[in-house]
Short mmCIF file of C-alpha atoms and ligand atoms in Angstrom, two decimals:
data_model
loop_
_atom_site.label_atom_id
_atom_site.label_comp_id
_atom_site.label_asym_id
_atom_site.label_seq_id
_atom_site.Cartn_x
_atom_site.Cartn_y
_atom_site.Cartn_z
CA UNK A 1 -75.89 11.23 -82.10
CA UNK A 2 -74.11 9.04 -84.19
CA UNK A 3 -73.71 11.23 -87.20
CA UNK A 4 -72.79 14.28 -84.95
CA UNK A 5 -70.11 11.61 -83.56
CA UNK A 6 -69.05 11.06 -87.36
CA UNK A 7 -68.48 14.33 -87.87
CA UNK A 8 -66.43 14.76 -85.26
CA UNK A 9 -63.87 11.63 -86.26
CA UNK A 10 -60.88 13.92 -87.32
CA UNK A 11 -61.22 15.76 -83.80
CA UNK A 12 -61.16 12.20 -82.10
CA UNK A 13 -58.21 11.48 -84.05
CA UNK A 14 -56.20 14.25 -83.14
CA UNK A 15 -56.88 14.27 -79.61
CA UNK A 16 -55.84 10.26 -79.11
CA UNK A 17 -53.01 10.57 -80.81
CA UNK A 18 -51.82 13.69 -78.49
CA UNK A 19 -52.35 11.80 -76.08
CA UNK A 20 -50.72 8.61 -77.47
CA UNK A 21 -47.71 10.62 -78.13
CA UNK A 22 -47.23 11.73 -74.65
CA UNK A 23 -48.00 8.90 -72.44
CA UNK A 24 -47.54 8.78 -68.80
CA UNK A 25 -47.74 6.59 -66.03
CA UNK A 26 -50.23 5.67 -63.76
CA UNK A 27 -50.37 8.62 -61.01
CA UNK A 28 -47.96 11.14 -63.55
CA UNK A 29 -50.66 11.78 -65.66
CA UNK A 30 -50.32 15.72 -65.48
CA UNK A 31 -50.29 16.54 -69.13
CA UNK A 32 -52.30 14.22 -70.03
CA UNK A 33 -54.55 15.55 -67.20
CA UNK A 34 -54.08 19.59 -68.38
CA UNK A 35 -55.16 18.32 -71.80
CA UNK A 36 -58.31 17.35 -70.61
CA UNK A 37 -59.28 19.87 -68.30
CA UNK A 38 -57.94 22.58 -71.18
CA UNK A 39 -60.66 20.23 -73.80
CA UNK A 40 -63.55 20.45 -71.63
CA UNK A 41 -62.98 24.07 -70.73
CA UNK A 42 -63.28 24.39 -74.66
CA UNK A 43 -66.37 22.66 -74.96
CA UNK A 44 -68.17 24.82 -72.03
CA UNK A 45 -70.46 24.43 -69.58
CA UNK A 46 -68.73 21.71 -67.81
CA UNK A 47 -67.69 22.04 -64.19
CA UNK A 48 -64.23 21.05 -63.71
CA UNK A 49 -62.74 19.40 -60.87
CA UNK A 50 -58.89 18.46 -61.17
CA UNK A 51 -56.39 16.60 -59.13
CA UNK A 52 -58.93 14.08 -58.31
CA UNK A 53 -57.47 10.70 -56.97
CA UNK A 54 -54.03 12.74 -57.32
CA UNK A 55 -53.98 13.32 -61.36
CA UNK A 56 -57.43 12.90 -62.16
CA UNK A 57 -60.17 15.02 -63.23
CA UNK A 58 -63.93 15.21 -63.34
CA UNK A 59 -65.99 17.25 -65.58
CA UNK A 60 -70.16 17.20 -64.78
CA UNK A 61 -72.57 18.61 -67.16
CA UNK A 62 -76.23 19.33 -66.51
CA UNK A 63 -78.49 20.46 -63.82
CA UNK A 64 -81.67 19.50 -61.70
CA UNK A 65 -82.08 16.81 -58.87
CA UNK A 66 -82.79 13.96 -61.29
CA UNK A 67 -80.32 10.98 -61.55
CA UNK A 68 -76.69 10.79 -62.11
CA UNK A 69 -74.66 8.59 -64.62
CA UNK A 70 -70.80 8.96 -64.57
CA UNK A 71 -69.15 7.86 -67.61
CA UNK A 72 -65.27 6.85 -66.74
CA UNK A 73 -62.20 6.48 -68.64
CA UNK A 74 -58.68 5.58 -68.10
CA UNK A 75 -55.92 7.87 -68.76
CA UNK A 76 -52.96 5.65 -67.98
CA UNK A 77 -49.76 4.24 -69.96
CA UNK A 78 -47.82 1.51 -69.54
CA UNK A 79 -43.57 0.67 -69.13
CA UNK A 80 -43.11 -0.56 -72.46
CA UNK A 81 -41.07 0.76 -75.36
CA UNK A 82 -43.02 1.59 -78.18
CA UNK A 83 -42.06 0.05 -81.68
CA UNK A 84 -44.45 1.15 -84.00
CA UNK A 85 -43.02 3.31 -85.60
CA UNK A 86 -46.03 5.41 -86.48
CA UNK A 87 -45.93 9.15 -86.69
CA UNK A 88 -47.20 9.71 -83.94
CA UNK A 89 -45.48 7.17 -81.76
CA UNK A 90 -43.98 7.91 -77.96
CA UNK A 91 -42.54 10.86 -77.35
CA UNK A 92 -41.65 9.28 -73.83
CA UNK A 93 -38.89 6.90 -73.58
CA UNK A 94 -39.61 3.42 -72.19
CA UNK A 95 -43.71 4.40 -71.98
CA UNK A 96 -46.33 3.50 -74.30
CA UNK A 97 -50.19 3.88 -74.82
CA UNK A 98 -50.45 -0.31 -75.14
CA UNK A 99 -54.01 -0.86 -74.08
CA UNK A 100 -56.21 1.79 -75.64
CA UNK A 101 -56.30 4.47 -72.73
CA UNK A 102 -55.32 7.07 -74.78
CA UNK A 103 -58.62 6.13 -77.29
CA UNK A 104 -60.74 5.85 -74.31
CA UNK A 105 -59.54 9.11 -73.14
CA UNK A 106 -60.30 10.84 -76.12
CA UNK A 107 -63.66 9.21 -76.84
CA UNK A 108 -64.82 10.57 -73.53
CA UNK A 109 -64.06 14.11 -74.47
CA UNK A 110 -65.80 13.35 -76.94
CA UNK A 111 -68.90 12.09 -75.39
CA UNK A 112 -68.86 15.53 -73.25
CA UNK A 113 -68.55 17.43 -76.71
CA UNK A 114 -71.79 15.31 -78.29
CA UNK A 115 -73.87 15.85 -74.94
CA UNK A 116 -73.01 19.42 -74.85
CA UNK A 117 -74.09 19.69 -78.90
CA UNK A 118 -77.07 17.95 -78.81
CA UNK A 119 -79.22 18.79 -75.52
CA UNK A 120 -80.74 21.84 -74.85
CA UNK A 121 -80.55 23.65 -71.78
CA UNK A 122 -84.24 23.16 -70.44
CA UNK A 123 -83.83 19.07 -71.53
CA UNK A 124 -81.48 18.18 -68.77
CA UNK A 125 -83.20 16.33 -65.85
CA UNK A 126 -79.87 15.15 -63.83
CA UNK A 127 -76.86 15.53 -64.71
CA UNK A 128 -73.58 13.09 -66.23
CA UNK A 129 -70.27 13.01 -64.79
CA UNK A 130 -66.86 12.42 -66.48
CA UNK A 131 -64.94 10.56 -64.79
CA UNK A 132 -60.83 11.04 -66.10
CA UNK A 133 -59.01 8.26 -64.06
CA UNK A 134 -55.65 7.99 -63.25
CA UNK A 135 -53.40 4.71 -62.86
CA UNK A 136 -55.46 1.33 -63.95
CA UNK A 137 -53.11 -0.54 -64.99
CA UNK A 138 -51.23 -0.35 -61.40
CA UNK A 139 -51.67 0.52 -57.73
CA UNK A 140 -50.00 3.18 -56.32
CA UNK A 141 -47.13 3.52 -53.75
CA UNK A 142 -50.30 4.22 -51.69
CA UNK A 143 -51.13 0.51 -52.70
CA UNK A 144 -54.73 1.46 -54.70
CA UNK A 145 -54.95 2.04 -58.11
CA UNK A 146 -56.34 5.08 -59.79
CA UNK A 147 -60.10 4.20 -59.51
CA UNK A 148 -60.19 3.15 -55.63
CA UNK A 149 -58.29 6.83 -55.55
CA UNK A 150 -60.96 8.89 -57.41
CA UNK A 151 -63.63 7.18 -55.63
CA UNK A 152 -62.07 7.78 -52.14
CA UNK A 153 -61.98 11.49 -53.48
CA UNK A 154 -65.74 11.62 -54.00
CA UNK A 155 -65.99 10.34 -57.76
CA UNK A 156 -68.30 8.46 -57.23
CA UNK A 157 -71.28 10.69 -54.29
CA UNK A 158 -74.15 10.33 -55.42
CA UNK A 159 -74.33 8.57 -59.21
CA UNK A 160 -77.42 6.39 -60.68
CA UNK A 161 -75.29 4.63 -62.75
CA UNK A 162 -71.35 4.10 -64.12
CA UNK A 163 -70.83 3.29 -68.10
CA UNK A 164 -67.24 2.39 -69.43
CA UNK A 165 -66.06 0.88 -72.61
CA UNK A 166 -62.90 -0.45 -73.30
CA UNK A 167 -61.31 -1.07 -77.25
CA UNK A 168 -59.84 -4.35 -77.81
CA UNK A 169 -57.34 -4.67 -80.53
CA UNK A 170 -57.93 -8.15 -81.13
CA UNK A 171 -61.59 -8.12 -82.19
CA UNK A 172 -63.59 -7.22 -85.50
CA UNK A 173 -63.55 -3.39 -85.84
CA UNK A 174 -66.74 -2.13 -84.71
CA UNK A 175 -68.10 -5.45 -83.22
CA UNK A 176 -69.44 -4.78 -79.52
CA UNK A 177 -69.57 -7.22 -76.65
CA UNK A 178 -71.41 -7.30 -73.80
CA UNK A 179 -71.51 -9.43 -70.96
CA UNK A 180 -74.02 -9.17 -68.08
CA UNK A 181 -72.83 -10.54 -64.64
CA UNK A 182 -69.37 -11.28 -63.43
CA UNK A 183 -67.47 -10.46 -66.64
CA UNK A 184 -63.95 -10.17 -65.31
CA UNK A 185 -62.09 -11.51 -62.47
CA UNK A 186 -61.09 -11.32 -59.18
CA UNK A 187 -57.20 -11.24 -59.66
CA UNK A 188 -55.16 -12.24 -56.24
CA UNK A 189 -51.26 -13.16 -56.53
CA UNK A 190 -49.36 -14.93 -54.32
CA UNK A 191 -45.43 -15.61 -53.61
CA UNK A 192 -44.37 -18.85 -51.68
CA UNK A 193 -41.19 -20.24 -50.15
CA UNK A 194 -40.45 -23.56 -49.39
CA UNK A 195 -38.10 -24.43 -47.27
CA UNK A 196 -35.53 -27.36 -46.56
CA UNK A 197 -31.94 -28.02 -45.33
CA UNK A 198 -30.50 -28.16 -48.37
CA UNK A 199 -26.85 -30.02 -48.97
CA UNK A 200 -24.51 -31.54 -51.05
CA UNK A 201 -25.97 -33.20 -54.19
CA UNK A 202 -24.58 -36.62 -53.22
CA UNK A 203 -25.80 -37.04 -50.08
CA UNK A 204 -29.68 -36.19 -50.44
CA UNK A 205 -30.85 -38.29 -47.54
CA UNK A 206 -28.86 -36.18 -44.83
CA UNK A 207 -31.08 -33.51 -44.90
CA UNK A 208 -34.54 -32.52 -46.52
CA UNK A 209 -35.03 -31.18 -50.34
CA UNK A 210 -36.79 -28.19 -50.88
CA UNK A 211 -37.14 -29.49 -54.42
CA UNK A 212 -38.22 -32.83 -54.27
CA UNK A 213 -40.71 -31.26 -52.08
CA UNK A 214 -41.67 -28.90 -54.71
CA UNK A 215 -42.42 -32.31 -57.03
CA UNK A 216 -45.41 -32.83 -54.94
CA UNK A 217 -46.37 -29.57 -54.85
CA UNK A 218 -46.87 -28.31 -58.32
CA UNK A 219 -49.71 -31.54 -59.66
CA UNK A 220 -51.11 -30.76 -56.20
CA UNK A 221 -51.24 -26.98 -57.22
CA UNK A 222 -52.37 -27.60 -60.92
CA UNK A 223 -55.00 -30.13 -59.39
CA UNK A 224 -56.86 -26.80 -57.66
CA UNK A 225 -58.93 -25.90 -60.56
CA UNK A 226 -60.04 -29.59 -61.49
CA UNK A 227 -59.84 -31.48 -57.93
CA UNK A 228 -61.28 -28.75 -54.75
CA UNK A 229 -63.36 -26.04 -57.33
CA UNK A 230 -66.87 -26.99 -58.40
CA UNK A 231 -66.59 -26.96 -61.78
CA UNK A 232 -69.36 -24.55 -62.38
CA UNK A 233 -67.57 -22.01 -60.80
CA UNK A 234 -64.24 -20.60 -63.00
CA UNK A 235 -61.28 -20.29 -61.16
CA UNK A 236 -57.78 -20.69 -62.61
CA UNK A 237 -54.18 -21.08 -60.82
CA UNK A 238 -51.36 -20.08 -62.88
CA UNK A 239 -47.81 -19.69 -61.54
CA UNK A 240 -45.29 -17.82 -63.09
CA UNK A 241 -42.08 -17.94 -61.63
CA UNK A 242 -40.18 -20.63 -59.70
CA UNK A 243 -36.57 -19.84 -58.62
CA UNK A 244 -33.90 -22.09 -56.70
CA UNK A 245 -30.34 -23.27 -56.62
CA UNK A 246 -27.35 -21.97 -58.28
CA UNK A 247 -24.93 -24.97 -58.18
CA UNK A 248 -25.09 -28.79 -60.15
CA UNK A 249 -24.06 -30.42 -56.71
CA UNK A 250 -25.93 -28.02 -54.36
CA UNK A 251 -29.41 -28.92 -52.98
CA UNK A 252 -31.17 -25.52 -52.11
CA UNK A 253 -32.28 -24.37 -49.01
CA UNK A 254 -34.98 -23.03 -50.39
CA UNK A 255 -37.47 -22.70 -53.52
CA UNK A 256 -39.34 -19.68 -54.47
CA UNK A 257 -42.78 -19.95 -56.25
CA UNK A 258 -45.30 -17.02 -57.26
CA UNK A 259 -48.45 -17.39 -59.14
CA UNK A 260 -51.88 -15.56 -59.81
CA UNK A 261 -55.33 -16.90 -58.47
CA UNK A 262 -58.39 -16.09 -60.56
CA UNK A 263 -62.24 -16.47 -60.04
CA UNK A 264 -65.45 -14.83 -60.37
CA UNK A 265 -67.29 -14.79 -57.00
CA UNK A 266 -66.48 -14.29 -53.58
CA UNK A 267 -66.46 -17.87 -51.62
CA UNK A 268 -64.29 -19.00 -54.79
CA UNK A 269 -61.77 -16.63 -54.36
CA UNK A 270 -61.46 -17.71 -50.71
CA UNK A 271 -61.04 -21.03 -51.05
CA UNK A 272 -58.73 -20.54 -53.78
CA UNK A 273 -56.51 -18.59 -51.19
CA UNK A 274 -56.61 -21.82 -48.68
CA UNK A 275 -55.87 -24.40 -51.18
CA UNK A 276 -53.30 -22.91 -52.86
CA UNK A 277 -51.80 -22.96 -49.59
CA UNK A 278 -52.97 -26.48 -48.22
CA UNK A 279 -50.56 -27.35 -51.07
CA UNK A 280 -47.96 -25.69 -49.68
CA UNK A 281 -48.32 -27.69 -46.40
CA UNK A 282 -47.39 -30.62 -48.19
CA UNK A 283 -43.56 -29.39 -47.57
CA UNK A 284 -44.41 -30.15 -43.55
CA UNK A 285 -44.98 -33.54 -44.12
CA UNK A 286 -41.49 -34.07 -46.06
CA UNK A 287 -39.33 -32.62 -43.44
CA UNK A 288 -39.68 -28.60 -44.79
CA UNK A 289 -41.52 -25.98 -44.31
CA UNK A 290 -42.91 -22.91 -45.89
CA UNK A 291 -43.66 -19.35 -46.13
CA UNK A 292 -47.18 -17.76 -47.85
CA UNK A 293 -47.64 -14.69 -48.88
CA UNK A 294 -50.81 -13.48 -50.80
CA UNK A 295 -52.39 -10.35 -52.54
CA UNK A 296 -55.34 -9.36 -52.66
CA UNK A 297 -56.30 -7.19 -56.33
CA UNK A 298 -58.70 -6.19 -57.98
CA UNK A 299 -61.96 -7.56 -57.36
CA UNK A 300 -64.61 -8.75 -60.14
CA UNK A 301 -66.30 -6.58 -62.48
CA UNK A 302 -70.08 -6.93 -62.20
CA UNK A 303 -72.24 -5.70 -65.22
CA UNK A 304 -75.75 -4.83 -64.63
CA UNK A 305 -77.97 -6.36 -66.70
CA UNK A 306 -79.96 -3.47 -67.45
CA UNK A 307 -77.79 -0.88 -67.94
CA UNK A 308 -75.83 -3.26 -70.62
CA UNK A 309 -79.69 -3.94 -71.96
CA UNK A 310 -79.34 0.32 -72.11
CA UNK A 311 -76.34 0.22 -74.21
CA UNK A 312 -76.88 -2.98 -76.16
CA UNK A 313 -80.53 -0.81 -77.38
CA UNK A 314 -78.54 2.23 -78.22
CA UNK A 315 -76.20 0.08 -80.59
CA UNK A 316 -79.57 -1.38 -81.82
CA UNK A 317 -81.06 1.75 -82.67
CA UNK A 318 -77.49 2.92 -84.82
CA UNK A 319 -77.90 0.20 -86.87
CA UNK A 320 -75.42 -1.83 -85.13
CA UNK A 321 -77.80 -4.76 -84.10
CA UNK A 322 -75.31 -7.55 -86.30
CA UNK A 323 -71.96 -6.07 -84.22
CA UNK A 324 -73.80 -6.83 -80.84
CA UNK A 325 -72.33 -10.06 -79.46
CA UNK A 326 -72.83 -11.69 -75.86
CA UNK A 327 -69.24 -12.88 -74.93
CA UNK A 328 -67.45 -13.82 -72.28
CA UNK A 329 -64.52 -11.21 -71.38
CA UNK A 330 -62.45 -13.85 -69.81
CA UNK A 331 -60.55 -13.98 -66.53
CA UNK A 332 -58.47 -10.60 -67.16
CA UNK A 333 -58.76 -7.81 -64.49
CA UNK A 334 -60.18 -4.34 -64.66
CA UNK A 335 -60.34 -1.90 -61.58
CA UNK A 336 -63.40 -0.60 -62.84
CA UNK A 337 -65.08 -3.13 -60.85
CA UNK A 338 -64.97 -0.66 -57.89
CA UNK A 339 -67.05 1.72 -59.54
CA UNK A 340 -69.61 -1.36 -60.49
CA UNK A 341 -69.19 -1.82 -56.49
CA UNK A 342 -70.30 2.04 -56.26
CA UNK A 343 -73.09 2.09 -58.88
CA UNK A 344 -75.03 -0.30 -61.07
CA UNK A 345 -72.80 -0.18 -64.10
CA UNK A 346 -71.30 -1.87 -66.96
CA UNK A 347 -68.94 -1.77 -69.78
CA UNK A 348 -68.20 -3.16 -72.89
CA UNK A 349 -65.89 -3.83 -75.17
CA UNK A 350 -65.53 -1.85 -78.22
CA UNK A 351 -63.66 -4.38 -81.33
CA UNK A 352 -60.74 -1.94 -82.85
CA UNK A 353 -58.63 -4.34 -84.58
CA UNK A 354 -57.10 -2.64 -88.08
CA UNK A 355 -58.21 -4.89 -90.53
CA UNK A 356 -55.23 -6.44 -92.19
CA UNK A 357 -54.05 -9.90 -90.65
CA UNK A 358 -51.46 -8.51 -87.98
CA UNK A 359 -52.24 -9.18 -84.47
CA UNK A 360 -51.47 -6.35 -82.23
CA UNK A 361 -51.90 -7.35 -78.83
CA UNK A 362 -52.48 -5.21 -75.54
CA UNK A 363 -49.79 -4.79 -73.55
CA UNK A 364 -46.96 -5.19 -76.00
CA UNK A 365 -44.60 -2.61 -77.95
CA UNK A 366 -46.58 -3.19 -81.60
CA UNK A 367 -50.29 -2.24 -79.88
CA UNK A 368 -52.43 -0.11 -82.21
CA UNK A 369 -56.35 0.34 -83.30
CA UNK A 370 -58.50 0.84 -85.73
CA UNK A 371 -59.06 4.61 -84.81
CA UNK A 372 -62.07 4.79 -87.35
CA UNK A 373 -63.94 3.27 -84.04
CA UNK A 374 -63.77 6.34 -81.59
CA UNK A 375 -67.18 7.77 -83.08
CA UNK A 376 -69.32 4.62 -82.67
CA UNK A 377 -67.89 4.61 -78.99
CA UNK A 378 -68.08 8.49 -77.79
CA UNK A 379 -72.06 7.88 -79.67
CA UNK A 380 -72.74 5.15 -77.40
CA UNK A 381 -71.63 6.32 -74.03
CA UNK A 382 -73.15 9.99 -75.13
CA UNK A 383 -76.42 8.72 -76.23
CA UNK A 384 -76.75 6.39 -73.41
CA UNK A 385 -76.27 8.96 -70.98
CA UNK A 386 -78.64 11.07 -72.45
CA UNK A 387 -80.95 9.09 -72.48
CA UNK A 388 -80.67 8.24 -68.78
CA UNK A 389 -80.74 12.00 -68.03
CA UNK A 390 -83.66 12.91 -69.94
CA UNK A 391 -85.90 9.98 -68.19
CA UNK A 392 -86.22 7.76 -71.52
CA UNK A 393 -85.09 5.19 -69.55
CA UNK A 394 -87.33 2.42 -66.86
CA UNK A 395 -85.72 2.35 -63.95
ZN1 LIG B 1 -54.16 -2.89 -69.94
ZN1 LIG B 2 -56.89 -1.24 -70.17
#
């Protein structure tokens, strides 16, 4: 699988960085979405199913009652201006490919290609479905994001088992990680307002300071994490904006706070939610009051054990046994967790950094990978998947 996946590195190439060139946002992915219907429909024998979740599309290869594995991929840019200045940089002003989609896109046309090359028609025992998501990086107007939308549209009836992989820029080329259990975080954010009189600068004791109240608030805040969490459970409280006043000799009426709340498992999460604002309260007890707002995204991502055991073996039998790390993916968000919610599934992440001392982050304007990884990643999800479809797997 992994030599036909070789062999197939210039096609890989060309297709991401189509795709790169063109990027859209999350629910205006309509050439992006053509492109991959037009790809499949090239490849044959794949049933096509398009404006799933709005722009996404599904392809499903194989036949028989035996199980179902759905292989997803994100086809989604991001508002950024690209400064790269490669060759094949944006087309589309103010939108960029800054977190790999456009790789992951292509390396699951790819996997479809390899499957269709290398079974034969009697082999297949069940069938695998591609799943071409819209909008992860965002929700909707419709307040979901793209893979709550292709579920609610039936993506997900009746699959074994989801597989996703997602390149990250920042690690070793070619270096794989895995991570079984929770293996990225609930993500929550909330906005606060506290509220005081407010008055003139010299005369502070007349009414009550939204400020001063906001002193107590913040170690109280910060103290979350260390002070009301058991420590074996991570959790972290960030905020990231506080706005008030507009004058030297004005005391505010009023202070506005917004943060992100992080954790891995369910009762943390919710008692994240009531300290945050138990800090809040604080401003009752110094003459204020407040307002709290919070909301609720994405939830954890859940990796089964055994299905990461799957792909972990695949890498093992390419040769790939020294790339195969067990790390932590940290408290970042993915909305593939729904599917995991779905399906027993997992994904990992696929190292893509370009090997010469520049750091290229996600989610800013000088993102690029190491393209020379898209076979070892279409090999894995093909090979796993095939696998699963022809029974070599214990269930
Ligand atoms: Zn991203
Ligand atoms: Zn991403």
């Amino acid at each position: 699988m992994l030599d036909r996946a070789r062999a197939m590195q210039e096609e890989l190439i060309r297709l991401r960085r189509d795709i790169h060139a063109y990027p859209e946002l999350g629910f205006q992915e309509v050439r992006t979405a053509a492109l991959v219907a037009d790809t499949l429909q090239e490849i044959g024998g794949i049933t096509i199913r398009t404006g799933v979740g709005k722009t996404g599309v599904i392809g499903e290869i194989g036949s028989g009652d035996g199980p179902v594995i759905a292989i997803r991929a994100d086809m989604d840019a991001l508002p950024i201006q690209e400064k790269t200045g490669l060759v094949y940089a944006s087309q589309n002003d103010g939108v960029m490919h800054a977190c790999g989609h456009d790789a992951h896109t292509a390396m699951l046309l790819g996997a479809a290609h390899l499957l269709k090359q290398s079974m034969a028609e009697e082999e297949w025992r069940g069938r695998v479905r591609f799943l071409f998501q819209p909008s992860e990086e965002a929700f909707g107007a419709n307040g979901i994001s793209g893979a709550t939308a292709m579920i609610d549209d039936g993506a997900m009836e009746g699959v074994d088992r989801v597989i996703a992989l997602h390149v990250i820029s920042n690690v070793p080329s070619g270096e794989l990680h895995f991570s079984d259990g929770p293996s990225l975080a609930n993500v929550d954010s909330f906005r606060a307002w506290i509220q005081g009189d407010g008055g003139h600068g010299a005369a502070p004791h007349e009414g009550s300071d939204p400020l001063h109240m906001l002193a107590s608030i913040l170690p109280d805040i910060y103290a979350i994490p260390s002070r009301r969490i058991n420590p074996l459970h991570p959790c972290v409280v960030s905020l990231g904006m506080i706005q008030a006043g507009s004058a030297t000799n004005v005391i505010p009426g009023e202070v506005h706070l917004a943060g992100t709340i992080r954790s891995f498992d369910q009762p943390t999460r919710e008692k994240l939610w009531f300290e945050v604002e138990n800090a809040l309260r604080l401003s009752e007890m110094m003459g204020g009051s407040y307002r709290f707002e919070l909301t609720r995204g994405y939830p954890a991502m859940i990796n089964d054990k055994q299905v990461n055991d799957w792909m972990r073996q695949v890498a093992h039998d390419f040769g790939y046994n020294a790339a195969i790390k067990d790390e932590p993916f940290g408290m970042g968000a993915e909305d593939f967790a729904y599917m995991t919610q779905k399906a027993p599934g997992a994904m990992f992440f696929l190292g893509a950094e370009i090997p010469d001392g520049m750091m290229r982050n996600h989610h800013t304007d000088i993102f690029d990978i190491d393209e020379s990884v898209m076979p070892l990643g279409a090999a894995i999800l093909a090979e796993t998947a095939r696998r699963f479809v022809t029974g070599q797997l214990d269930e």
